[in-house]
Every structure is written in structure tokens, then in C-alpha cells.
XYZ file of C-alpha atoms in Angstrom:
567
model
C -33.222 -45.079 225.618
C -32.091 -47.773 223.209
C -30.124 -50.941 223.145
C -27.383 -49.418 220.558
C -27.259 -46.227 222.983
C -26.146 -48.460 225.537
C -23.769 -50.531 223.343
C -22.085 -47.144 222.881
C -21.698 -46.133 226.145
C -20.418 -49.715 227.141
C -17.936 -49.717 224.341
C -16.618 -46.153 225.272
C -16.057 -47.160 228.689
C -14.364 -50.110 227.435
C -11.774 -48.979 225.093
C -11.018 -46.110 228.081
C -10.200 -48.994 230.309
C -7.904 -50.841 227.901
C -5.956 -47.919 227.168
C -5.468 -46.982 230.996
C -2.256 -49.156 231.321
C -0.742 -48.790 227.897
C -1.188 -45.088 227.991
C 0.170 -44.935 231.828
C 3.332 -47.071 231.193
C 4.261 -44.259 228.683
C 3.470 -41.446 231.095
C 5.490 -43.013 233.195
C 8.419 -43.786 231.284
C 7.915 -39.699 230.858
C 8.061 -39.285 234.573
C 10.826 -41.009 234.402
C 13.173 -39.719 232.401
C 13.719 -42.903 230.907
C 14.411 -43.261 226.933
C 11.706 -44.318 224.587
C 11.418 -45.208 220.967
C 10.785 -42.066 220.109
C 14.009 -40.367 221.847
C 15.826 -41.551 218.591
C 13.372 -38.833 216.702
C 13.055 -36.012 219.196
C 16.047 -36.417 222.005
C 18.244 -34.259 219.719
C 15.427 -31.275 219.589
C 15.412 -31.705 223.362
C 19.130 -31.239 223.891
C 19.120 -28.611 221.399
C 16.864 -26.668 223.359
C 18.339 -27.286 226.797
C 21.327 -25.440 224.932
C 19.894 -23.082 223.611
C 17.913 -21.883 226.658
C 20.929 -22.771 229.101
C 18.303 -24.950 231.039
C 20.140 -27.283 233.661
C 17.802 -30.529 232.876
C 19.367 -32.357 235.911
C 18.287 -29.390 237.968
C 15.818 -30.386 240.888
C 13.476 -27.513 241.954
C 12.220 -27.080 245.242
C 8.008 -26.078 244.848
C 8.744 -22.679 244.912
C 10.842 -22.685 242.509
C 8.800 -24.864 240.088
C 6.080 -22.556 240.863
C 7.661 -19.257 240.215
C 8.830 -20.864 236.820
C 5.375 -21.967 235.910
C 3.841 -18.571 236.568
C 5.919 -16.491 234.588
C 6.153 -18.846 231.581
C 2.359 -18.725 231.263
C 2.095 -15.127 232.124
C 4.775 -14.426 229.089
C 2.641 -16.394 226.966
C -0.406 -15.188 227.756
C 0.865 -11.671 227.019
C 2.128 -12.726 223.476
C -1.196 -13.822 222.565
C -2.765 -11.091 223.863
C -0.366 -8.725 221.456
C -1.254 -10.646 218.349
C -4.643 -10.898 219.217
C -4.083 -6.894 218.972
C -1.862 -6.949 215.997
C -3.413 -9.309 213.939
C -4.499 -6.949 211.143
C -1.111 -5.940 210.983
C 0.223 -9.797 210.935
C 0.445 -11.961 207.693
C -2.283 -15.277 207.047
C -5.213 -13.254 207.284
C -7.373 -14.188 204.006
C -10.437 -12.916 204.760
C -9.064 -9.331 206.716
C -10.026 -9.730 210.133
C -9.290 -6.644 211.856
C -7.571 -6.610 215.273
C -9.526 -8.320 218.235
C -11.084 -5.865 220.839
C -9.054 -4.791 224.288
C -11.540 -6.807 226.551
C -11.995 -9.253 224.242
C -8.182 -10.140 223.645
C -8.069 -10.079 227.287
C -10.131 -12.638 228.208
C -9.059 -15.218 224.978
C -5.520 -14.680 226.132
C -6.431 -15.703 229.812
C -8.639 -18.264 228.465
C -6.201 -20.381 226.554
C -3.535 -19.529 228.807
C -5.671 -21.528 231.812
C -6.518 -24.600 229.501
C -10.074 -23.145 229.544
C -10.593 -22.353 226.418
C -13.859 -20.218 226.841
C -14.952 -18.373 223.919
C -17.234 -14.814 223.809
C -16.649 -14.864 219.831
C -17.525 -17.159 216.228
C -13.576 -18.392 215.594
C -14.402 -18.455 211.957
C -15.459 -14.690 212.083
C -12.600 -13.334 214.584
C -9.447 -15.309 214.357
C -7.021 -15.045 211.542
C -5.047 -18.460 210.530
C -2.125 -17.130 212.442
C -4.343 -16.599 215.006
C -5.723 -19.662 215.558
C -2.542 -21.519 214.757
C 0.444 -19.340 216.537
C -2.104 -17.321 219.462
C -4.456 -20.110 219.948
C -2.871 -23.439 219.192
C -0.015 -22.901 220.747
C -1.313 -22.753 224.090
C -3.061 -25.778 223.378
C -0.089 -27.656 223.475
C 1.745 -25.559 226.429
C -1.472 -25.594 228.544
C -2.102 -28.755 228.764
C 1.901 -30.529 229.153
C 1.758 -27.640 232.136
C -0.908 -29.670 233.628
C 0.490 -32.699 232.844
C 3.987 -31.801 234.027
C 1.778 -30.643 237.558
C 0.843 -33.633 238.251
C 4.224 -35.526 237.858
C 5.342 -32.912 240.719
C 2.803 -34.187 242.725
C 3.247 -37.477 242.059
C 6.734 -37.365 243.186
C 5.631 -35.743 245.988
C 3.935 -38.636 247.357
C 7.041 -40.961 245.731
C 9.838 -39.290 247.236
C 11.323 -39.830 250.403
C 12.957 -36.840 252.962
C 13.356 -34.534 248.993
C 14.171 -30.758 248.674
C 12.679 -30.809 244.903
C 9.782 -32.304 242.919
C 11.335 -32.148 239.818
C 12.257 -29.602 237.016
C 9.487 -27.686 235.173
C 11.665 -26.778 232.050
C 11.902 -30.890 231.781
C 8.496 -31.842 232.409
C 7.068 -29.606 230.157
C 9.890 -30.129 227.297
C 9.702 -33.897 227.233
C 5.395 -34.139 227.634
C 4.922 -31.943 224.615
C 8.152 -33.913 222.498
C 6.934 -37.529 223.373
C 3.236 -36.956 224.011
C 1.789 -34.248 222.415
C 3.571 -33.603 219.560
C 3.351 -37.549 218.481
C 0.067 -37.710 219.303
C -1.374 -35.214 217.364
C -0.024 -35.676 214.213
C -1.585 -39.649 213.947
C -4.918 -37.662 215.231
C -4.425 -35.065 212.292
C -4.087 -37.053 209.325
C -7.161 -39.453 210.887
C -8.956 -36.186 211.367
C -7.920 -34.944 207.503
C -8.634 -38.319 206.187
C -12.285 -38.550 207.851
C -12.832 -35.223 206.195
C -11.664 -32.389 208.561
C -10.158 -29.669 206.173
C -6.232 -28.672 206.935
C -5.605 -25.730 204.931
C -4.070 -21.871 204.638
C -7.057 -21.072 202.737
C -9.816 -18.850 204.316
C -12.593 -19.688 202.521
C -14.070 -21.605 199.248
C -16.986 -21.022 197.522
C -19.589 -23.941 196.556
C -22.974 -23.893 194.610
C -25.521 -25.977 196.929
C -27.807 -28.430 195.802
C -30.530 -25.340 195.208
C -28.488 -23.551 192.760
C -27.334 -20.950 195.157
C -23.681 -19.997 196.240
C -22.578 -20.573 199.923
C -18.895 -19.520 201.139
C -18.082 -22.273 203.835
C -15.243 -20.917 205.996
C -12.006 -23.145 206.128
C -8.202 -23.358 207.648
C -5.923 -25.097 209.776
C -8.567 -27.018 211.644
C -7.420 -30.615 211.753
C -4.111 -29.753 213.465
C -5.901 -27.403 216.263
C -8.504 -30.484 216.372
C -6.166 -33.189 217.448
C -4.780 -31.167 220.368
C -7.855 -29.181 221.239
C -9.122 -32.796 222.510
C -6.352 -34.187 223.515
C -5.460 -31.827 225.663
C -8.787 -31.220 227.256
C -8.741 -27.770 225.440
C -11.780 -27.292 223.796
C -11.606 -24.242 221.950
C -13.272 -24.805 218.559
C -11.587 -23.278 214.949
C -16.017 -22.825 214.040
C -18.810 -20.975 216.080
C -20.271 -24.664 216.174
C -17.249 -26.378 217.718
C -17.880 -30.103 217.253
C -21.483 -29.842 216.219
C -19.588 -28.120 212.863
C -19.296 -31.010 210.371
C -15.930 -30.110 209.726
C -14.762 -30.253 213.067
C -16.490 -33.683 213.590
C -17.987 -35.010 210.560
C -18.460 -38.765 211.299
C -19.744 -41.280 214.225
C -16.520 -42.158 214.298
C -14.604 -39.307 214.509
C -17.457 -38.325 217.071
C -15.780 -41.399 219.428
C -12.380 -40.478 218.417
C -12.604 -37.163 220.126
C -14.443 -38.627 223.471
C -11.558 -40.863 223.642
C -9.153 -38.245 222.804
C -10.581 -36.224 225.843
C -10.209 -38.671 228.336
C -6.919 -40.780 227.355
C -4.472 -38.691 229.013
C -6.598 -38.640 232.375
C -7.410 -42.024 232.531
C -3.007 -42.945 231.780
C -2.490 -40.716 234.761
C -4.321 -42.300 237.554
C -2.079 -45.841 236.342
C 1.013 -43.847 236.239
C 0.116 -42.528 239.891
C 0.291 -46.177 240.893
C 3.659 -46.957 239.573
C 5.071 -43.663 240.888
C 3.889 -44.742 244.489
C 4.961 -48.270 243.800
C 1.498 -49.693 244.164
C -0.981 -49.868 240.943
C -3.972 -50.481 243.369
C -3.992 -47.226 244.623
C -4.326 -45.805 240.856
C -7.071 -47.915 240.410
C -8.872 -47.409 243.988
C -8.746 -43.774 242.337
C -9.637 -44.385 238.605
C -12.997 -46.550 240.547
C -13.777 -43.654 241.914
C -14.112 -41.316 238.841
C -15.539 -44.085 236.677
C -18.585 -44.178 239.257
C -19.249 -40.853 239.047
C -18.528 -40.521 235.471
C -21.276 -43.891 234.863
C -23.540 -42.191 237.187
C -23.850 -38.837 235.350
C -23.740 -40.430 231.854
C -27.009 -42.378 232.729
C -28.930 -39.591 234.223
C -27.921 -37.688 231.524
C -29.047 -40.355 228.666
C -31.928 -41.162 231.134
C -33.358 -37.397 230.975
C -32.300 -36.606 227.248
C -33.903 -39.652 225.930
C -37.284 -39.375 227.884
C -37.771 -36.085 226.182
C -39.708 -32.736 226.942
C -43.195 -33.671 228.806
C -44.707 -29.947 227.420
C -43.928 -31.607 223.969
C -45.492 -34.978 225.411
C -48.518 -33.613 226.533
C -49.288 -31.960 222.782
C -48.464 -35.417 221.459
C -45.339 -34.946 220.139
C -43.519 -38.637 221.492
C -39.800 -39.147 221.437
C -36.863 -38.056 223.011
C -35.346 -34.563 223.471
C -33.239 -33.640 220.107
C -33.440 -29.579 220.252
C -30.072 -28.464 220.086
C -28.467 -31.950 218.630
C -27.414 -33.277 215.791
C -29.145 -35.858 213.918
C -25.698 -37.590 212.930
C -24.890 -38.226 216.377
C -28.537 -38.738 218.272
C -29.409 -38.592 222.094
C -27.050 -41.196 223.419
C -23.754 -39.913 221.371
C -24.549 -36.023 222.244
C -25.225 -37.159 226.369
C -22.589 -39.006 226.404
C -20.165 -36.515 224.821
C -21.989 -33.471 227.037
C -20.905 -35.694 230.259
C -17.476 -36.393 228.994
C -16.579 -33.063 228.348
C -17.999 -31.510 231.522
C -15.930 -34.326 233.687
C -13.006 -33.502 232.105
C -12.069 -29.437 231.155
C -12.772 -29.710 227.382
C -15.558 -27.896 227.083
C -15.727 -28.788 223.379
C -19.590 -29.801 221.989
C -21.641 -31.745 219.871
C -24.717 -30.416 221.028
C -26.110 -27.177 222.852
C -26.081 -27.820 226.563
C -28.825 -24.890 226.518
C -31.237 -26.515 225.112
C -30.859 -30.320 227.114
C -33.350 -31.055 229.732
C -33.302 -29.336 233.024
C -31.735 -32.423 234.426
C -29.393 -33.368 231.638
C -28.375 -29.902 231.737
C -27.876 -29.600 235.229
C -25.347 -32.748 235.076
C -22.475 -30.823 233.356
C -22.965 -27.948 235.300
C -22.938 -30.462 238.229
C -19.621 -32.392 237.056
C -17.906 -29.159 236.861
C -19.035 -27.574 240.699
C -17.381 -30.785 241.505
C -14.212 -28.980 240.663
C -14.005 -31.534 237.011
C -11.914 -34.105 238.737
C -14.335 -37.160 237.545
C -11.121 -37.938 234.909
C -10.552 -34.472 234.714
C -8.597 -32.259 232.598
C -4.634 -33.249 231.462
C -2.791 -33.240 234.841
C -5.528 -31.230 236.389
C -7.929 -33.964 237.072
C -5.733 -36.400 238.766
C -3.865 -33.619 241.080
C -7.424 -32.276 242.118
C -8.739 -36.040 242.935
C -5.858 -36.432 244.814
C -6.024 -33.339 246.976
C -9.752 -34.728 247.495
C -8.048 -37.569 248.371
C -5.895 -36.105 251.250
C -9.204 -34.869 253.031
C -10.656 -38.067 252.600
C -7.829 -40.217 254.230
C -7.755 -36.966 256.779
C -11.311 -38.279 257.773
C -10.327 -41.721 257.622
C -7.932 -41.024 260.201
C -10.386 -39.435 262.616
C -12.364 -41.916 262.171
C -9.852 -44.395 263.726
C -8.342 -42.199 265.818
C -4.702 -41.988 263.992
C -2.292 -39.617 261.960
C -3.734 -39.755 259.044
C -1.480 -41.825 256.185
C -1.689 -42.130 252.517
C 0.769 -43.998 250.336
C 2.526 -44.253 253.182
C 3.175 -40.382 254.110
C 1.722 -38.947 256.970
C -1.149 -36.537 256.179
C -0.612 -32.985 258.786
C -2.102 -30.576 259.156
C -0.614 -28.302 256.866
C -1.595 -30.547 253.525
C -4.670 -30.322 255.133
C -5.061 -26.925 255.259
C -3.346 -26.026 251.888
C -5.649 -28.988 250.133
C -8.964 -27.236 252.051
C -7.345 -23.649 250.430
C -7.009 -25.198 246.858
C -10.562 -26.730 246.811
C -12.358 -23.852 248.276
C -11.106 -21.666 245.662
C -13.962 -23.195 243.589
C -17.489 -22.382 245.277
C -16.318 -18.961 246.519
C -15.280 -17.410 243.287
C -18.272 -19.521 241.280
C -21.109 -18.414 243.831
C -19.072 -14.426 244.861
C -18.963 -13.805 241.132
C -22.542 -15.488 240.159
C -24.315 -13.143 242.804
C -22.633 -9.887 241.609
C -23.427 -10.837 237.854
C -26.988 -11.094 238.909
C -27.303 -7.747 240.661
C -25.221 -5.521 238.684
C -27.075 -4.091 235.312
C -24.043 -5.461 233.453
C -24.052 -8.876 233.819
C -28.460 -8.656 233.814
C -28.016 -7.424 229.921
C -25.850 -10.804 229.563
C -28.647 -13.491 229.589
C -30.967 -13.538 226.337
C -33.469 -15.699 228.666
C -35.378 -14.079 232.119
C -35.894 -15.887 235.023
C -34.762 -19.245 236.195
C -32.850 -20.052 233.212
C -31.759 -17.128 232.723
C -29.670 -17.439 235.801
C -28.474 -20.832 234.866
C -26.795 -18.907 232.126
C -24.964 -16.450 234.374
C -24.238 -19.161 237.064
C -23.050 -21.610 234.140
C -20.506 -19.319 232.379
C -18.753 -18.684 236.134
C -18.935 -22.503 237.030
C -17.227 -22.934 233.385
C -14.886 -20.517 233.745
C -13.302 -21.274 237.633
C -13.358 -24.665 236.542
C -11.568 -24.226 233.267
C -13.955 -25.843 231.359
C -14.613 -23.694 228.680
C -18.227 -24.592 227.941
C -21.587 -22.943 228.263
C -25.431 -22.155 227.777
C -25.427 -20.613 225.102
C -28.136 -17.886 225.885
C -25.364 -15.951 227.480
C -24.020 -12.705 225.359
C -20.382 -12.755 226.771
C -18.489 -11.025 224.374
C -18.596 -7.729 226.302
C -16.651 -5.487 228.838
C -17.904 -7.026 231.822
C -18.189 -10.647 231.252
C -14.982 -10.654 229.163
C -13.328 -9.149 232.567
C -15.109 -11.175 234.895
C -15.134 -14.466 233.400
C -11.261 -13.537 232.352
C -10.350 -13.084 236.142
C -12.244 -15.929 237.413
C -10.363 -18.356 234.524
C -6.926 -17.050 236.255
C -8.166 -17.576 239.979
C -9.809 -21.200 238.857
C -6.323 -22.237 237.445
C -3.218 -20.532 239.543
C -4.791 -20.272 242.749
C -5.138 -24.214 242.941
C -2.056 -24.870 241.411
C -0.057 -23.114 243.702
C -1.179 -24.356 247.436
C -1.201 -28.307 245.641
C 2.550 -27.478 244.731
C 3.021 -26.132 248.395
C 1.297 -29.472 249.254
C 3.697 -31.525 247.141
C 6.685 -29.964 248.225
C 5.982 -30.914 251.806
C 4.921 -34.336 250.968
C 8.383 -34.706 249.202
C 10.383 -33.709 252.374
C 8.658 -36.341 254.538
C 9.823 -39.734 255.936
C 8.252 -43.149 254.187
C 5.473 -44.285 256.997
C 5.035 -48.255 256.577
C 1.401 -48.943 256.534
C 0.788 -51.271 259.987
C -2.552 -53.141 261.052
C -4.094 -50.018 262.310
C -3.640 -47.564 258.765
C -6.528 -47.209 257.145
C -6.682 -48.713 253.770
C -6.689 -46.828 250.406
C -7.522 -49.337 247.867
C -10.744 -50.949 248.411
C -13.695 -50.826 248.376
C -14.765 -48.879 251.323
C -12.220 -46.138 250.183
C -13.264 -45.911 246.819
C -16.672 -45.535 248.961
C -14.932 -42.918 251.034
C -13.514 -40.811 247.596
C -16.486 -40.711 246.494
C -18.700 -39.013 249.216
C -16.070 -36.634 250.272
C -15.939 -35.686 246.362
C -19.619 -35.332 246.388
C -19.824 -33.626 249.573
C -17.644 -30.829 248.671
C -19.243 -30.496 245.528
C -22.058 -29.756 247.201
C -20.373 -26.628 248.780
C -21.099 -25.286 245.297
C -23.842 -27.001 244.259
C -26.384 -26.350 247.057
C -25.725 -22.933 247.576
C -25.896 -21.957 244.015
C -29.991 -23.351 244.266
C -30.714 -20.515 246.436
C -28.275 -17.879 244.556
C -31.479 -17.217 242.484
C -33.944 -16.132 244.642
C -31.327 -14.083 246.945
C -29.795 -12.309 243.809
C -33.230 -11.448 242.814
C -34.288 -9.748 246.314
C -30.938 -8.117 246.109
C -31.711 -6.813 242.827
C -35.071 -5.592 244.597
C -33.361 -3.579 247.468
C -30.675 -2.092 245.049
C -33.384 -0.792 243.023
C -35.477 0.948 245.948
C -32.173 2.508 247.531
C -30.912 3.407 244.193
């Protein structure tokens, strides 16, 4: 470990907290409704599609309503991308004749980007056409993530609202994130991205003579553009095989910062604009405490492990710190530090080959993930899973005192309770049910490229990646075939929908309660002890994955043993 290591990690975690407030007034102003600068731009494209879809935007949805809405908008796109996935031999910007992408393989991708995961079984420089990438791909970069975004507000005014049939209008949410958010966004991120050297072009390819003599053909595109929203968005899907170890996907230090930031801005806004919403910025902050702990706690195990190295290497005399799988323009500290960023939140974009980290520096990001990546989090997702962790924890506050539990002053039942315990256990039962059948079925055994212990990380990695719509993996893992492209497809669905829906269920009965004034026996939510509180109950159900999945090994293996002697 170094001194300029930690100088980077102390000046990431300081620009992240500067930005918190600016970034979650403007969320806010979103959540809202209210007019900003840029309404003078974009408010005509909004009317102008309120017209032409005939969408009421006054319209206030009850949760069912928003829900069914959400569902078959992202089923409709899903199936679009899975068609031009299919026809994209047929389908114009194809310079280098990629033929049309395989059944199971179109399958999962669609599912994949659909669920802001992102996961990918294939090189996107080999498979994906421009149109691909940029109408199939891109796209649901930018729908994904103002879907999660546009969650979250429903939640929030859950929690806001007082004796309220709706939580707002989907068509709305969803219109005005991606006008005044996204879209913005991502074109200043583009041209930085173009002028730090990221290529943005129709072309497919160039050829160049290296310094040898020889000729190379370096693969090109539309990368800068599917760059700026593939971190903003917590995305993660890379335009190269290499994602952001590819030099032009992330050619610089500074780019390399850009796109940690990137990853984390939205997140961090959202825990601020949670306060406002609620009327009280503390409890956004009690919150944002909370995930900053866990997020500085990760980061300097991760560093701590990375930078002490590998002690087989040690022992032969090779000294220094652990830089298999890295890349020397970045280092140890940049490449931990980026690892534990995108495993808190659901990038799943990478400067570095989790693979090959140390068995504790890997185990962190598979670690932030089992905790169901709310440390920050993905766009929307992050903040509306911390805060159904947060309705279990004030529930155990309030046993603990012996009253109704109460949290921003509405009164915590037992039916938030039971739909928050529904969402979150969606996690370690799909993660661990899926794992063990991977590891006794000959189909998922022909996955892993590495036997044994590691070999299982890989299985039990790619299913903690894909329920948590993260998108990121060990790369031992061969996952572009029939099975895993099923499995891990159907476990990216369940890992997204089947949370969303019981936390909508969760706001919509939030929204129809009474205001409860906080009195001198209410347990409070914005200290210390509750920040306390946040975090063990986060940590505690994490473990509900985490534990389990130690022994997952050793039982898939004797299960392995008896199907073999029966069968």
C-alpha cells in the first residue's frame, strides 16, 4: 500500500461527497415536477411525446398500476432487442458482417440489458453490429436505468405522502429522468470521453502498422456514446471483450476516475433527494453513512489484500504486490478501488480481472453483491433496496422498545414487513438454488475452465452477478452456452422484477397511511446508533447468502458423488 493509493481513495470519496447535494437538489427538482434550466431545451420533446402517446402526465397511478406499466414496457423492449439481436445480419451498420446472434444467446443479452445487468457470455467487438450496440444495447442503457431511477421516486413518495391512492406516474418518471438526466449527462461525458481519446465512430475497423512493422486491425465504433451511459447508469456492458481494461474504453487515469464517479453519482444524489422528499435531509444522510462505511470498509480490505500480493510468489522471492490481471496504467490501488465500486453499485464494468485478485480481494465483490449491491447501489436500485433494509431495521428497533415500529414518521406493519422480508429473500434463494444445481448437473460442470475450489467461485460468482444485476464475473467461466445463457438469463429476470414488485406493493401502502409524529418514545433514525443499526441488519442478511454459499462447495460436491453412484 502507498501514500498516493491512499490520496486516491481519499480524493474519490471526496468529490462523491461534494456532489451528493448538488446532484440531489436536481433529482429532486425531477421528483418534483418542477421546471429547470433545461425545460427551455427539452420540455417541448416532452409534451410532444405525451401527445403523441396520449399519456395523461397528471395521471396518478396506484402501485399496481405503475407496476403493470413497468412490466410490460420492459418486456416489449426486451423482445425488440431480442429480434434484432436475431435479425442483425439482415439489418444495415454492420461493417464487418456479423451474422445473427444465437437463440440462447440473444436470449440472455436481451434479459440482460433489459434488467440493468448487463452480463455478457460474448467479445462485443466480435458479436454486436453498430446497430447493435447502439439501437439493441444502448438503448436499454438509458431505459434501464431512468426505470430504476423513476422506482425509487415511487418509493420515495411513498414514505412522503400522506393517506395517497398513487405514487406517481411511470410514463412521467421515466420521460423526464432520461430528458433532464440522462440524456444531458451523457453527452458532456461523450465529448470528455472522445476528447481523452475514446473513438466515436460508424466505422468497424481500421488498420495500423505497429511499431514492429506488422499490421494489426484494432476494432472501432460508437463507443464513447455507449461509454457515458454504460457508467452512468450503473450498466456496465462494455462495446470491447476488455470492457474498461480496453484502452479505448478507458485510456487515461483520468478518465479511469471519471467513470468511478460516473458509477456512483446518481446513487449517492438519491439518498439527499430521499431527505428532501421526507422533509428531513438527516435521514438521507443517516442512510448515505451507512453505505459509505461499508463501501470504506471493503475498499481497504480490498487495497489491503491486492497490495500485499501472492505469498506463493513471496516465498520464491518474487516481492511486490498482486498485479496479475491489472493494468499497469491504473496499478493496485486504482483497479481495487474500481473492483469495489463497481461490485457496490450494479455496474459490473472492469479495469481489471476479478479472477485473478487475491482470494480475499476477490471475495469482496462477490461479498458487496450477496449483500443485495445496496452499498450506493445501482441507479434507483440501490437506494430502494437500502431502504427496504431499512424497514426491517426500524422493525427491530421497535421490538426492541417495545412499540409500532415508525420510520419517517409512518408506521411500519406488518405487511411492509413481510413484503420487504419477500423482496430481500429473493436474493440468497435464487443465488444459492441455482449455484447448487449448476454444480451437480454436467452442464453447468463443463462451465468452469478451473476444478475445485475456484472453480466453484466461478459458478457461484456468475449467479451472485446475475440475481444481483451486476453484470460482472470470474472470468474462468465459459457462459456463452445453452445452459448458462438460460440460467443466468432467468435468474437476471427474478433478481430484478421479483424485488421490484413487492417494494412497489410496499410503497403503495406506505402512501395510503396517516403521518405518525415522532414522540419521546420513537426510536430515532438519524444517528449514530441507527446508522449502527443499518449497518448490522445489512450485514446480517447478507450473510443469509454469504455463509451458506461457504458450504455450497463441499455439499454440491457429495451431491455430485451420490448422483454419480445412482446414475
Amino acid at each position: 500500500m502507498t501514500m498516493q493509493g491512499w490520496l486516491l481513495i481519499a480524493a474519490f470519496v471526496g468529490l462523491l461527497l461534494a456532489l451528493a447535494k448538488p446532484v440531489g437538489l436536481w433529482l429532486f427538482a425531477l421528483y418534483e415536477g418542477r421546471r429547470t434550466p433545461l425545460h427551455a431545451v427539452f420540455g417541448p420533446v416532452e409534451r410532444g411525446f405525451y401527445r403523441l402517446s396520449g399519456i395523461d402526465p397528471q395521471e396518478d397511478q396506484s402501485w399496481r398500476r405503475y407496476a403493470v406499466h413497468m412490466l410490460i414496457f420492459n418486456a416489449a423492449l426486451m423482445l425488440l432487442t431480442y429480434v434484432l439481436l436475431r435479425a442483425q445480419s439482415l439489418l444495415p451498420l454492420n461493417p464487418l458482417g456479423f451474422g445473427a446472434v444465437s437463440e440462447h444467446l440473444a436470449f440472455n443479452t436481451a434479459i440482460s440489458f433489459g434488467a440493468n445487468t448487463n452480463w455478457q457470455s460474448y467479445g462485443g467487438e466480435s458479436t454486436m453490429s453498430n446497430l447493435s450496440q447502439m439501437l439493441a444495447l444502448t438503448i436499454h442503457n438509458f431505459l434501464s436505468a431512468a426505470t430504476g431511477i423513476a422506482l425509487a421516486f415511487a418509493l420515495f413518495r411513498g414514505f412522503a405522502r400522506r393517506s395517497a391512492a398513487g405514487i406517481g406516474n411511470f410514463w412521467t418518471d421515466m420521460t423526464r429522468v432520461t430528458l433532464y438526466l440522462l440524456l444531458p449527462l451523457c453527452m458532456v461525458l461523450a465529448l470528455f470521453y472522445v476528447a481523452s481519446g475514446v473513438p466515436q465512430t460508424l466505422a468497424g475497423s481500421v488498420d495500423v502498422q505497429t511499431l514492429e512493422g506488422a499490421k494489426q486491425t484494432l476494432a472501432l465504433g460508437p463507443v464513447a456514446s455507449q461509454e457515458a451511459i454504460k457508467m452512468l447508469g450503473t450498466n456496465g456492458g462494455g462495446f470491447f471483450n476488455a470492457n474498461s481494461a480496453h484502452p479505448f474504453e478507458n485510456p487515461t487515469a483520468l478518465t479511469n476516475l471519471v467513470q468511478m464517479l460516473s458509477i456512483f453519482l446518481i446513487g449517492i444524489g438519491l439518498t439527499y433527494t430521499f431527505g428532501k422528499a421526507v422533509g428531513n435531509t438527516r435521514q438521507g444522510w443517516a442512510i448515505l453513512a451507512a453505505m459509505m462505511a461499508l463501501f470504506l470498509a471493503g475498499t481497504a480490505v480490498t487495497y489491503w489484500q491486492e497490495a500485499a500480493g501472492n505469498p506463493v510468489l513471496h516465498h520464491l522471492g518474487a516481492a511486490g504486490g498482486n498485479m496479475e490481471g491489472k493494468e499497469v496504467r491504473f496499478g493496485i490501488a486504482a483497479s481495487a478501488l474500481f473492483s469495489v465500486v463497481t461490485t457496490a453499485a450494479s455496474c459490473g464494468a472492469v479495469n481489471a480481472m476479478h479472477d485473478s485478485f487475491t482470494a480475499l480481494g476477490g471475495l469482496i465483490p462477490l461479498f458487496n453483491m450477496q449483500l443485495g449491491e445496496v452499498v450506493i447501489g445501482g441507479v434507483g436500485a440501490g437506494i430502494y433496496g437500502f431502504l427496504l433494509f431499512a424497514i426491517l431495521a426500524v422493525f427491530v428497533a421497535g421490538l426492541m422498545v417495545g412499540r409500532t415500529p415508525e420510520y419517517v414518521g409512518k408506521k411500519i406493519e406488518s405487511r411492509e414487513v413481510k413484503l420487504s422480508v419477500l423482496a430481500i429473500a429473493v436474493l440468497p434463494l435464487v443465488i444459492l438454488g441455482f449455484s447448487a444445481l449448476a454444480c451437480v448437473l454436467s452442464a453447468g460442470l463443463a462451465g468452469p475452465l478451473n476444478k475445485g475450489p475456484h472453480g466453484f467461485s466461478e459458478i457461484l460468482y456468475a449467479f451472485t452477478s446475475a440475481v444481483a444485476n451486476n453484470g460482472s464475473a470470474f472470468a474462468g467461466l465459459t457462459a456463452n452456452t445453452p445452459f448458462y445463457n438460460g440460467m443466468l438469463g432467468v435468474a437476471m429476470w427474478i433478481g430484478r422484477f421479483f424485488i421490484i414488485v413487492p417494494m412497489l406493493a410496499v410503497a403503495g401502502s406506505l402512501a395510503a397511511k396517516r403521518y405518525t409524529p415522532a414522540t419521546s418514545g420513537s426510536f430515532p433514525t438519524t444517528g449514530p446508533l441507527w446508522t449502527a443499526l443499518l449497518i448490522g441488519i445489512v450485514l446480517i442478511v447478507g450473510g443469509l447468502t454469504f455463509l451458506p454459499s461457504l458450504a455450497l462447495g463441499p455439499i454440491a460436491d457429495h451431491l455430485a458423488m451420490i448422483r454419480d453412484q445412482l446414475f
